[in-house]
Amino acid sequence: MPHIQSPTAPRLHSAGGAFVFLATVSALVLMSRTPGYPVLPYVAALVFGGALTSLLLWRPAKLTGFAIIAVAAIGHGIALFGHTVFEDDFYRFIWDGWRLLETGTPYGIPPEDFVNNPSVPPAMRDILEWINYPYYPTIYGPALQVIFAITTFFAGADELGLRAVFAIAALVLTALLLRKYSADRVAMFAWNPLVVVESTLHLHPDIFLGFAVLAAVLAGKKHPVMAGVMLGLAACVKLVALAAWPLLLRLKPTALIAAIAVVAALYGVFAIQGLGVGLDSTQTFATQWYFNPFAYEPLFHTLGPTWGRLSTLAIAASIVVWLHARSRSFDDVPLAAIFGVILIFAPAVNAWYLLWLLPLALGRAQAWPYVASAVLPLSYLTGLNLEDFSLEEFQVHPLAQYAQWGAIAAAILYDMWRSKQARDANRQRTVHKTAVENPRISVVIPALNEEASVGATVRGIRGVGLRGLHEVLVADNGSTDQTAAQAAAAGARVVVQKDRGYGAACLCAIAALDPQTNIVLFMDADLSDVPEEAGALTAPIIAGEADLVIGSRTLGAIELGAMSAPQRFGNWLAPTLVKLIWGVRYTDLGPFRAIRRDALNRLAMTDRDFGWTIEMQVRAAKQQMRIAERPARYRKRVGISKISGTVKGVFAAGWKILFVIAREAFGDFDRPRQSESTSSSKAPDQRRSSSQPAV
């Protein structure tokens, strides 16, 4: 008998999540005010409270936006009465704010230079005594410095001012999340004890980075300039935000311009004063700091600190670029995973870094962000905090470190398994497609000065008895010879596209297709393709087994001299890049191919020259179409190739293919293009003589 969940269960889950969240925050605040700071109970409460809250809220709960904000506000309000334990960064924030108000810049001069300076007021002298690493100038970005200055202006040296500002930032971020996600999903962030602890209680400004990146995502395609401004501000909070900047390539150019302008303006205001912008201290942090690492640890011991850092940087950067590239659209980019990769490979990993990615993790039902938020507080169990003199001052206890990374690794493997299960189930649901019971095939043959071969090509494809052949279209691409006349004489319908370009000719023919056409077969006019093999390309589509079928010359037979060495190299490189980025294996970019008409429409093709074939294959891969390859023979062409026949053609084609791959990797595929491609074909001139009926 199937289990039927009680309708009261979601309410119990939400009420239990709220109770555990508030109880955890209250317990932590009480312990923070206890003399001696009970380290183990404090960390245990944070770990178990975070884990239990996430478990209770994992299943959909009956919640409203008002309830989310109200409970979160109570939690942050309680945290206002706490004391900051284990952390002393906030002294630097207050100091930087004072220096900015007094001198116009907090950069360039280390705090220790002010120890005997009589101009420092008494309240700031007390702050100065507690600043960590006082021999280094500040590292914090200009956007944070403005926030610090405003807070110091109103609250002076009182840390309560910072608590209030950070709490407000977290609550506003929660309100923004409610604009994008359901209330039960937002609770996973807003009621996470780590969020309150690391923002309002421990006073880490990383909440502003999460806020700025999320605001950019919300602005998105409707407000590209605002998206650029917010990602620019995010980079002015912490430079790690640059990992999200490839998002801007999916928007209008004004988005990237706005982001660069914001960074230039905020950094420029301080740079012109001649004391730097904190990059010297940032370099010190990046090259020397080492704390609670994961993937960096084995590379550090194997390659040493310098090569270990360079190796992890290269690996992390490659994965970040790959995650951006393989995403189909602006809204599909997994920013939480991108920042997660940075944490996995970083030489220093702190619990508050999760404030970057937790707001971005709500759109995907993955466990690893919440497991990480529950276990990363174990990093507070250091030799200093435990007063364990067998450990170095900032060394995390080995058991705590193993527990952190073991739990996170297990959660990542679990999410990967669930993702594979979902893909397999989706594949099974979509494998049965309707066969094309009444195939009507239109053959598209782009041609430019092919009078010696186009007639034989048309007669060849008309004479092979191709099942469902409906018409043959020759797209004359501005020929100066008798190409159009020869094609018409052979029985083709000729359309004219005077603008040169292989893709332009194909787009022209597509715009002229008979409305009843349901399969389109593309082939060249130079007799290099073998018409007798057309049936092998269309058969899988007619049977409902594929949406796109490529005639693979690599799997077939290439006549000696039919392909040049640069063509063969490009034919290996481009499919390899497609496989690396989108996980779809092609063996060829051959022009001989067949595709369902509805699938072709979904691809919204736009390329007007050498990038046509790779654009079709990449977009088919991104749309997860059913793709097949069939062996195809390839003969020496009649006449001189427009590509391999000239050095200019070889380089132009190679560059364009790589450009299209890059454009599709970082471009927003969901942007409407069909109308653009249709209008750009410029109303083809269709010619059909009375002796040229459709086949």
XYZ file of C-alpha atoms in Angstrom:
695
model
C 0.000 0.000 0.000
C 1.561 3.364 -1.006
C 2.472 5.811 1.703
C 0.167 8.831 1.819
C 1.723 11.904 3.366
C -0.435 13.690 5.910
C -1.511 17.170 4.770
C -0.213 18.502 8.079
C 3.313 17.194 7.442
C 4.479 20.221 5.394
C 3.248 22.565 8.117
C 5.080 20.532 10.755
C 8.243 20.621 8.654
C 8.065 24.399 8.248
C 7.235 24.996 11.911
C 10.005 22.633 12.952
C 12.472 24.349 10.628
C 11.606 27.766 12.046
C 11.890 26.497 15.624
C 15.261 24.815 15.104
C 16.573 27.880 13.257
C 15.594 30.324 16.018
C 16.670 27.943 18.784
C 20.077 27.499 17.163
C 20.637 31.233 16.724
C 19.506 31.895 20.298
C 21.833 29.226 21.676
C 24.758 30.615 19.697
C 24.093 34.162 20.910
C 23.935 32.990 24.520
C 27.179 31.036 24.172
C 28.838 34.004 22.459
C 28.162 36.040 25.608
C 29.515 33.314 27.893
C 33.010 34.051 29.265
C 35.597 31.738 27.799
C 33.587 30.960 24.656
C 32.646 27.249 24.838
C 34.141 26.276 21.487
C 32.970 22.695 21.062
C 29.326 23.315 22.126
C 29.225 26.424 19.934
C 30.430 24.613 16.814
C 28.264 21.572 17.586
C 25.150 23.755 17.873
C 25.933 25.459 14.565
C 26.628 22.161 12.772
C 23.668 20.170 14.068
C 21.268 23.119 13.984
C 22.164 23.824 10.362
C 21.858 20.180 9.345
C 18.508 19.679 11.074
C 17.026 22.896 9.687
C 17.984 21.933 6.137
C 16.558 18.432 6.580
C 13.246 19.778 7.841
C 12.960 22.288 4.999
C 14.222 19.990 2.220
C 10.724 18.827 1.283
C 8.262 21.504 0.100
C 6.630 23.225 3.060
C 3.565 25.417 3.440
C 5.161 28.828 3.714
C 4.498 32.406 2.667
C 6.913 35.182 1.818
C 5.809 37.127 4.884
C 6.593 34.159 7.141
C 10.042 33.791 5.583
C 10.914 37.451 6.146
C 9.397 37.557 9.628
C 11.232 34.503 10.978
C 14.496 35.570 9.316
C 14.145 39.062 10.813
C 13.660 37.564 14.279
C 16.783 35.453 13.806
C 18.896 38.412 12.736
C 17.368 40.516 15.497
C 18.473 37.959 18.081
C 21.958 37.949 16.553
C 22.235 41.697 17.134
C 22.709 40.942 20.840
C 25.562 38.496 20.308
C 29.305 38.874 20.564
C 31.589 38.073 17.661
C 33.552 34.966 18.627
C 36.489 33.418 16.764
C 36.573 36.401 14.384
C 38.101 39.864 14.638
C 37.907 41.130 11.047
C 35.257 43.673 12.001
C 37.849 45.819 13.792
C 39.483 46.363 10.408
C 36.097 47.328 8.913
C 35.551 50.043 11.503
C 39.128 51.258 11.108
C 38.858 51.369 7.296
C 35.604 53.291 7.543
C 37.189 55.866 9.847
C 40.237 56.263 7.606
C 38.081 56.757 4.527
C 36.088 59.470 6.294
C 39.222 61.172 7.597
C 41.668 60.884 4.688
C 39.658 59.877 1.646
C 41.248 56.433 1.313
C 41.799 53.414 3.577
C 44.504 51.962 1.339
C 48.273 51.970 1.271
C 49.171 52.473 4.943
C 49.135 49.564 7.441
C 47.336 50.165 10.756
C 50.525 49.680 12.782
C 51.848 52.966 11.358
C 49.165 54.772 13.394
C 50.069 53.274 16.764
C 51.845 56.417 17.970
C 49.844 58.860 15.910
C 48.219 61.443 18.268
C 45.544 62.305 15.666
C 43.808 58.945 16.230
C 40.823 59.491 18.583
C 40.534 57.326 21.730
C 37.681 55.190 20.375
C 39.727 54.335 17.298
C 42.804 53.616 19.418
C 40.818 50.850 21.096
C 39.864 49.496 17.679
C 43.462 49.744 16.484
C 44.680 47.460 19.267
C 42.503 44.566 18.015
C 43.107 44.732 14.258
C 44.529 41.470 12.953
C 47.619 41.526 10.732
C 48.172 45.239 11.434
C 51.374 45.190 9.359
C 49.361 44.757 6.125
C 47.314 47.516 4.453
C 43.654 46.702 3.970
C 42.574 44.108 1.427
C 38.871 44.923 1.162
C 37.355 46.209 -2.083
C 36.160 49.781 -2.689
C 32.438 48.918 -2.580
C 32.901 47.512 0.920
C 34.918 50.564 1.955
C 31.973 52.800 1.119
C 29.710 50.608 3.268
C 32.242 50.666 6.123
C 32.510 54.467 5.937
C 28.739 54.977 6.016
C 28.418 52.621 8.985
C 31.266 54.297 10.874
C 29.799 57.737 10.166
C 26.549 56.797 11.912
C 27.694 54.245 14.500
C 31.281 55.231 15.180
C 33.333 52.431 16.748
C 30.258 50.488 17.875
C 30.101 47.106 16.139
C 26.309 47.172 16.480
C 26.222 49.449 13.448
C 27.882 46.768 11.344
C 25.515 44.144 12.722
C 22.489 46.190 11.730
C 23.798 46.880 8.217
C 24.739 43.243 7.596
C 21.373 42.052 8.922
C 19.531 44.455 6.629
C 21.609 43.241 3.675
C 20.696 39.616 4.441
C 16.992 40.455 4.736
C 16.939 42.484 1.518
C 18.706 39.586 -0.198
C 15.965 37.296 1.108
C 13.323 39.626 -0.324
C 15.073 39.518 -3.708
C 15.148 35.720 -3.582
C 11.378 35.689 -3.075
C 11.035 37.423 -6.446
C 12.730 34.490 -8.163
C 11.971 31.381 -6.093
C 9.098 29.906 -4.132
C 8.914 30.657 -0.414
C 9.734 27.090 0.627
C 12.959 27.225 -1.428
C 13.936 30.639 -0.042
C 13.576 29.266 3.492
C 16.564 27.014 2.751
C 18.647 30.192 2.627
C 16.863 32.635 4.916
C 16.505 30.178 7.804
C 19.944 28.664 7.482
C 21.735 29.356 10.801
C 25.040 29.790 8.935
C 23.631 32.784 7.026
C 22.731 34.617 10.241
C 25.909 33.606 12.030
C 28.347 34.558 9.272
C 26.645 37.850 8.423
C 25.063 39.407 11.518
C 26.882 37.521 14.296
C 30.390 36.967 12.927
C 30.254 40.103 10.774
C 31.553 38.920 7.406
C 30.702 41.196 4.473
C 30.501 38.350 1.937
C 26.722 38.713 2.131
C 27.115 41.759 -0.118
C 28.791 39.654 -2.802
C 25.872 37.219 -2.810
C 23.466 40.171 -2.916
C 25.173 41.840 -5.900
C 25.462 38.659 -7.978
C 21.839 37.710 -7.334
C 20.709 41.228 -8.258
C 22.596 40.864 -11.554
C 20.873 37.544 -12.226
C 17.464 39.083 -11.514
C 18.169 42.065 -13.778
C 19.280 39.646 -16.484
C 18.210 40.115 -20.090
C 15.496 42.685 -19.362
C 17.907 45.166 -17.792
C 21.396 44.323 -19.106
C 22.958 47.600 -17.977
C 21.766 47.024 -14.419
C 23.104 43.461 -14.571
C 26.474 44.868 -15.582
C 26.395 47.468 -12.818
C 25.647 44.829 -10.184
C 28.390 42.465 -11.367
C 30.740 45.434 -11.398
C 29.798 46.187 -7.788
C 30.242 42.497 -6.939
C 33.813 42.637 -8.255
C 34.338 45.729 -6.103
C 33.270 43.684 -3.084
C 35.590 40.767 -3.851
C 37.470 40.019 -7.035
C 36.267 36.420 -6.948
C 33.039 37.794 -8.452
C 34.886 37.938 -11.789
C 34.075 34.221 -12.046
C 30.483 35.276 -12.790
C 31.409 37.858 -15.429
C 31.105 35.512 -18.451
C 27.369 35.928 -17.833
C 27.733 39.375 -19.363
C 28.752 37.868 -22.710
C 25.200 36.504 -22.966
C 23.734 40.019 -22.773
C 23.983 43.145 -24.872
C 27.485 44.699 -25.036
C 26.276 47.540 -22.803
C 26.209 45.092 -19.868
C 29.944 44.405 -20.038
C 30.674 48.085 -20.652
C 28.672 49.005 -17.547
C 30.511 46.432 -15.409
C 33.919 47.679 -16.544
C 32.847 51.296 -15.993
C 31.742 50.592 -12.410
C 35.004 48.826 -11.550
C 37.071 51.568 -13.192
C 35.140 54.300 -11.374
C 35.238 52.777 -7.874
C 38.833 51.655 -8.030
C 39.825 54.825 -9.879
C 38.572 57.102 -7.089
C 41.126 55.542 -4.752
C 43.862 54.887 -7.315
C 44.233 58.579 -8.191
C 45.158 59.292 -4.559
C 48.393 57.391 -5.052
C 48.124 54.909 -2.171
C 46.975 51.932 -4.202
C 43.737 49.965 -4.077
C 44.696 47.033 -1.860
C 46.029 44.775 -4.605
C 49.373 44.392 -2.827
C 47.669 42.846 0.196
C 45.447 40.800 -2.119
C 48.560 39.378 -3.755
C 49.950 38.474 -0.346
C 46.729 36.685 0.544
C 46.592 34.868 -2.797
C 50.195 33.661 -2.674
C 50.736 32.938 1.017
C 47.484 32.257 2.884
C 46.695 28.609 3.562
C 43.715 27.416 5.580
C 41.398 24.400 5.509
C 42.070 23.449 1.842
C 40.629 20.460 -0.023
C 41.868 19.801 -3.571
C 44.808 22.149 -3.035
C 46.167 19.990 -0.217
C 47.557 17.074 -2.311
C 48.893 19.438 -4.979
C 50.600 21.516 -2.301
C 52.409 18.485 -0.921
C 53.218 17.154 -4.392
C 54.200 20.300 -6.291
C 55.005 22.779 -3.540
C 53.292 26.069 -2.736
C 53.995 27.950 -5.975
C 53.239 25.252 -8.532
C 50.475 23.890 -6.328
C 48.679 27.249 -6.372
C 49.216 27.707 -10.105
C 47.919 24.197 -10.797
C 44.772 24.621 -8.720
C 44.189 28.045 -10.298
C 44.471 26.570 -13.800
C 42.203 23.618 -12.992
C 39.572 25.754 -11.279
C 39.621 28.361 -14.066
C 39.218 25.652 -16.711
C 36.229 24.126 -14.928
C 34.636 27.549 -14.387
C 34.971 28.400 -18.087
C 33.603 24.966 -19.018
C 30.577 25.378 -16.733
C 29.837 28.747 -18.319
C 30.350 27.453 -21.844
C 28.195 24.347 -21.595
C 25.188 26.288 -20.281
C 22.419 26.842 -22.775
C 21.268 30.271 -21.649
C 21.772 33.105 -19.184
C 19.354 31.545 -16.708
C 20.958 28.115 -17.036
C 24.476 29.028 -15.839
C 25.169 27.127 -12.552
C 26.690 29.980 -10.555
C 26.525 28.057 -7.279
C 28.587 25.265 -8.805
C 31.020 27.809 -10.267
C 31.699 29.354 -6.855
C 31.719 25.854 -5.362
C 34.542 24.858 -7.720
C 36.510 27.896 -6.560
C 36.088 26.810 -2.936
C 37.111 23.216 -3.662
C 40.375 24.323 -5.275
C 41.122 27.375 -3.108
C 44.145 27.308 -0.764
C 42.002 28.977 1.927
C 38.398 27.959 2.590
C 36.295 29.646 5.265
C 32.693 28.945 6.226
C 31.529 32.461 5.379
C 32.518 31.981 1.713
C 29.276 30.034 1.384
C 27.454 33.374 1.480
C 28.600 33.750 -2.155
C 26.847 30.667 -3.391
C 23.946 29.789 -1.082
C 21.631 32.451 -2.618
C 22.449 31.020 -6.049
C 21.822 27.377 -5.123
C 18.051 27.581 -4.693
C 17.185 26.940 -8.325
C 18.615 23.419 -8.256
C 17.530 20.712 -5.811
C 21.085 19.764 -4.865
C 22.220 18.642 -1.449
C 25.876 19.658 -1.486
C 25.422 23.410 -0.700
C 23.424 22.623 2.444
C 25.743 19.829 3.526
C 28.588 22.302 3.094
C 26.778 24.922 5.177
C 26.339 22.351 7.950
C 29.909 21.019 8.055
C 32.169 23.937 7.083
C 31.752 25.515 10.549
C 33.950 22.636 11.719
C 36.787 24.767 10.346
C 36.500 26.831 13.544
C 38.061 23.898 15.401
C 41.612 25.190 15.035
C 44.591 24.892 17.318
C 44.046 28.503 18.445
C 40.343 28.136 19.269
C 40.743 24.692 20.858
C 43.862 25.808 22.731
C 45.421 22.596 21.465
C 49.162 23.195 21.377
C 49.772 20.014 19.395
C 48.260 21.856 16.420
C 49.524 24.957 14.684
C 47.654 28.158 15.461
C 45.438 28.118 12.345
C 45.501 24.390 11.679
C 42.077 22.775 11.584
C 41.846 19.634 13.664
C 42.418 16.682 11.275
C 39.177 14.946 12.265
C 37.225 18.140 11.608
C 38.886 18.568 8.225
C 38.226 14.976 7.170
C 34.603 15.266 8.317
C 34.081 18.443 6.270
C 35.450 17.280 2.985
C 34.210 13.715 3.364
C 30.649 14.923 3.865
C 30.852 17.430 0.994
C 32.388 14.845 -1.367
C 29.643 12.352 -0.474
C 26.972 15.004 -1.109
C 28.471 15.876 -4.501
C 28.524 12.188 -5.500
C 24.925 11.846 -4.337
C 23.864 14.847 -6.436
C 25.716 13.454 -9.454
C 23.924 10.126 -9.033
C 20.520 11.825 -8.774
C 21.318 13.927 -11.831
C 22.224 10.833 -13.833
C 19.006 9.134 -12.731
C 17.014 12.155 -13.883
C 18.803 12.261 -17.247
C 18.211 8.560 -17.813
C 14.524 8.931 -16.958
C 14.209 11.934 -19.278
C 15.966 10.028 -22.048
C 13.522 7.149 -21.672
C 10.578 9.535 -21.829
C 11.820 11.189 -25.023
C 13.205 8.182 -26.862
C 9.857 7.342 -28.489
C 9.258 10.040 -31.079
C 6.548 9.980 -33.690
C 7.736 8.556 -36.984
C 7.306 10.622 -40.146
C 4.532 8.582 -41.740
C 4.178 10.813 -44.800
C 7.691 12.109 -45.487
C 7.979 15.146 -47.733
C 11.666 15.819 -48.259
C 13.078 19.034 -49.655
C 16.686 18.872 -50.839
C 18.619 22.136 -50.391
C 21.703 22.631 -52.593
C 23.600 25.918 -52.110
C 25.623 26.739 -55.202
C 28.091 29.392 -56.320
C 29.492 29.106 -59.852
C 28.876 25.370 -60.070
C 27.635 25.163 -63.675
C 29.872 22.148 -64.369
C 28.334 19.988 -61.640
C 25.039 21.350 -60.338
C 22.963 19.796 -63.127
C 24.446 16.344 -62.489
C 23.908 16.806 -58.755
C 20.229 17.647 -59.204
C 19.674 14.810 -61.644
C 21.547 12.465 -59.301
C 19.406 13.162 -56.246
C 16.198 13.094 -58.328
C 17.123 9.775 -59.854
C 17.984 7.668 -56.778
C 14.382 7.003 -55.819
C 14.641 8.762 -52.470
C 11.529 7.943 -50.454
C 9.391 11.030 -49.896
C 11.350 13.343 -52.202
C 9.156 16.413 -52.637
C 11.329 19.065 -54.252
C 14.902 20.064 -54.994
C 15.906 23.674 -54.258
C 19.117 25.153 -55.567
C 20.089 28.345 -53.739
C 22.088 30.309 -56.303
C 24.508 32.384 -54.252
C 25.100 35.113 -56.796
C 26.723 32.973 -59.466
C 28.273 34.685 -62.505
C 28.020 31.609 -64.733
C 25.135 29.361 -65.864
C 24.591 27.671 -62.474
C 20.968 28.763 -62.164
C 20.117 27.762 -65.745
C 21.761 24.349 -65.412
C 19.955 23.686 -62.123
C 16.609 24.699 -63.570
C 17.156 22.558 -66.640
C 17.863 19.551 -64.409
C 14.514 19.984 -62.625
C 15.339 22.093 -59.582
C 13.497 25.078 -58.225
C 16.003 27.928 -58.079
C 16.042 30.652 -55.453
C 18.558 33.462 -55.595
C 20.546 34.899 -52.729
C 22.899 37.549 -54.055
C 24.601 38.110 -50.684
C 27.552 35.733 -50.690
C 27.905 33.083 -47.997
C 27.145 29.374 -47.642
C 24.870 30.021 -44.668
C 23.144 32.908 -46.440
C 22.272 30.604 -49.339
C 20.923 27.944 -46.968
C 18.826 30.505 -45.083
C 17.417 31.724 -48.371
C 16.378 28.205 -49.333
C 14.850 27.539 -45.902
C 12.726 30.679 -46.219
C 11.461 29.353 -49.561
C 10.629 25.806 -48.411
C 7.231 24.399 -49.242
C 5.054 24.558 -46.074
C 4.374 20.828 -46.404
C 8.071 19.935 -46.147
C 8.824 17.935 -42.990
C 12.422 16.807 -43.684
C 15.241 18.905 -45.146
C 18.293 17.322 -46.770
C 21.380 19.482 -47.355
C 24.064 18.564 -49.878
C 26.734 20.314 -51.907
C 26.491 21.030 -55.616
C 30.020 19.925 -56.544
C 29.422 16.145 -56.818
C 31.500 15.479 -53.681
C 28.464 13.986 -51.916
C 27.016 10.687 -53.147
C 23.258 10.984 -53.847
C 22.727 7.234 -53.446
C 23.502 7.622 -49.738
C 20.736 10.161 -49.138
C 18.331 7.423 -48.078
C 20.680 6.356 -45.275
C 20.498 9.892 -43.869
C 16.742 10.347 -44.069
C 15.740 6.831 -42.952
C 16.448 7.380 -39.197
C 14.350 10.556 -39.289
C 11.468 8.885 -41.111
C 11.588 6.047 -38.558
C 11.422 8.544 -35.694
C 14.855 7.543 -34.376
C 16.697 10.842 -34.887
C 16.139 14.563 -35.368
C 19.442 15.286 -37.112
C 21.600 12.884 -39.124
C 25.121 13.810 -40.237
C 26.762 12.111 -43.176
C 30.155 11.394 -41.641
C 33.072 11.334 -44.039
C 35.277 10.196 -41.189
C 33.185 7.061 -40.705
C 32.899 6.578 -44.459
C 35.516 6.707 -47.206
C 37.337 9.841 -48.367
C 38.703 9.751 -51.873
C 42.404 10.562 -52.099
C 42.800 14.331 -52.484
C 39.184 15.111 -51.593
C 40.101 16.768 -48.274
C 43.169 18.863 -47.506
C 45.265 18.508 -44.370
C 43.835 21.719 -42.785
C 40.315 20.407 -43.443
C 41.121 17.115 -41.750
C 42.632 18.917 -38.756
C 39.633 21.216 -38.426
C 37.354 18.241 -38.773
C 39.043 16.772 -35.703
C 39.411 19.954 -33.639
C 35.859 21.315 -33.867
C 34.093 18.053 -32.887
C 36.606 17.619 -30.068
C 35.699 21.045 -28.672
C 31.985 20.236 -28.975
C 32.555 16.999 -27.069
C 34.522 18.770 -24.315
C 31.997 21.567 -23.889
C 28.616 19.968 -24.529
C 29.364 16.255 -24.184
C 28.047 15.315 -27.648
C 30.309 13.283 -29.888
C 30.529 14.173 -33.566
C 33.084 12.778 -35.992
C 32.545 15.227 -38.843
C 31.232 18.626 -39.931
C 30.147 17.239 -43.305
C 27.658 19.283 -45.349
C 25.648 16.165 -46.325
C 22.979 16.058 -43.601
C 19.267 15.644 -42.970
C 17.088 17.211 -40.300
C 13.425 17.300 -39.309
C 11.768 20.537 -40.350
C 10.447 21.274 -36.859
C 13.901 20.614 -35.384
C 15.468 22.977 -37.926
C 12.993 25.677 -36.925
C 13.926 25.247 -33.249
C 17.593 25.778 -34.068
C 16.851 29.315 -35.358
C 19.900 29.260 -37.603
C 21.625 32.596 -38.257
C 25.149 32.022 -39.564
C 25.603 33.318 -43.108
C 28.901 31.776 -44.164
C 31.418 29.129 -43.097
C 29.971 28.629 -39.603
C 26.685 27.150 -40.829
C 27.432 23.461 -40.282
C 29.038 23.834 -36.851
C 26.273 26.200 -35.715
C 23.667 23.588 -36.584
C 25.524 20.824 -34.757
C 26.284 22.888 -31.662
C 22.710 24.118 -31.301
C 21.393 20.601 -31.789
C 23.710 19.475 -29.003
C 22.596 22.308 -26.732
C 18.949 21.452 -27.373
C 19.712 17.790 -26.616
C 18.249 16.641 -29.900
C 18.561 13.039 -30.974
C 21.595 13.055 -33.244
C 22.895 10.239 -35.430
C 25.777 9.815 -37.844
C 25.912 7.577 -40.892
C 29.002 6.708 -42.958
C 29.213 8.807 -46.121
C 31.619 8.598 -49.021
C 33.313 11.803 -50.071
C 34.626 12.335 -53.599
C 36.940 14.883 -55.145
C 34.840 17.856 -56.056
C 34.359 19.283 -59.508
C 36.044 22.663 -59.747
C 37.957 24.664 -57.122
C 36.755 24.703 -53.510
C 35.852 28.088 -52.034
C 37.401 26.917 -48.748
C 40.265 24.484 -49.263
C 41.045 25.879 -52.698
C 42.619 29.071 -51.290
C 44.768 29.927 -48.277
C 42.383 32.758 -47.448
C 39.424 30.372 -47.540
C 41.147 27.891 -45.215
C 41.948 30.515 -42.588
C 38.560 32.245 -42.911
C 36.679 28.977 -42.467
C 38.852 27.845 -39.554
C 38.532 31.154 -37.741
C 34.773 31.275 -38.280
C 34.237 27.739 -36.987
C 36.141 28.509 -33.789
C 34.324 31.824 -33.451
C 30.920 30.119 -33.737
C 31.882 27.569 -31.084
C 32.942 30.396 -28.733
C 29.845 32.444 -29.563
C 27.528 29.526 -28.913
C 29.411 28.645 -25.727
C 28.984 32.082 -24.188
C 25.972 33.341 -26.131
C 22.399 33.117 -24.955
C 20.791 30.515 -27.178
C 17.318 31.392 -25.912
C 17.501 34.849 -27.475
C 14.917 34.988 -30.283
C 16.676 34.682 -33.614
C 14.208 33.098 -35.975
C 12.757 36.413 -37.065
C 16.263 37.772 -37.595
C 17.315 34.848 -39.745
C 14.101 34.980 -41.771
C 14.337 38.691 -42.467
C 18.038 38.461 -43.244
C 17.327 36.076 -46.109
C 15.894 39.106 -47.937
C 12.833 37.607 -49.621
C 14.490 35.174 -52.043
C 13.821 35.466 -55.736
C 12.103 32.164 -56.560
C 12.245 30.839 -60.111
C 10.303 27.817 -61.333
C 9.669 27.116 -65.011
C 6.577 25.331 -66.209
C 8.739 22.280 -66.876
C 9.977 22.121 -63.258
C 7.239 20.545 -61.185
C 7.932 19.506 -57.607
C 9.054 15.892 -57.546
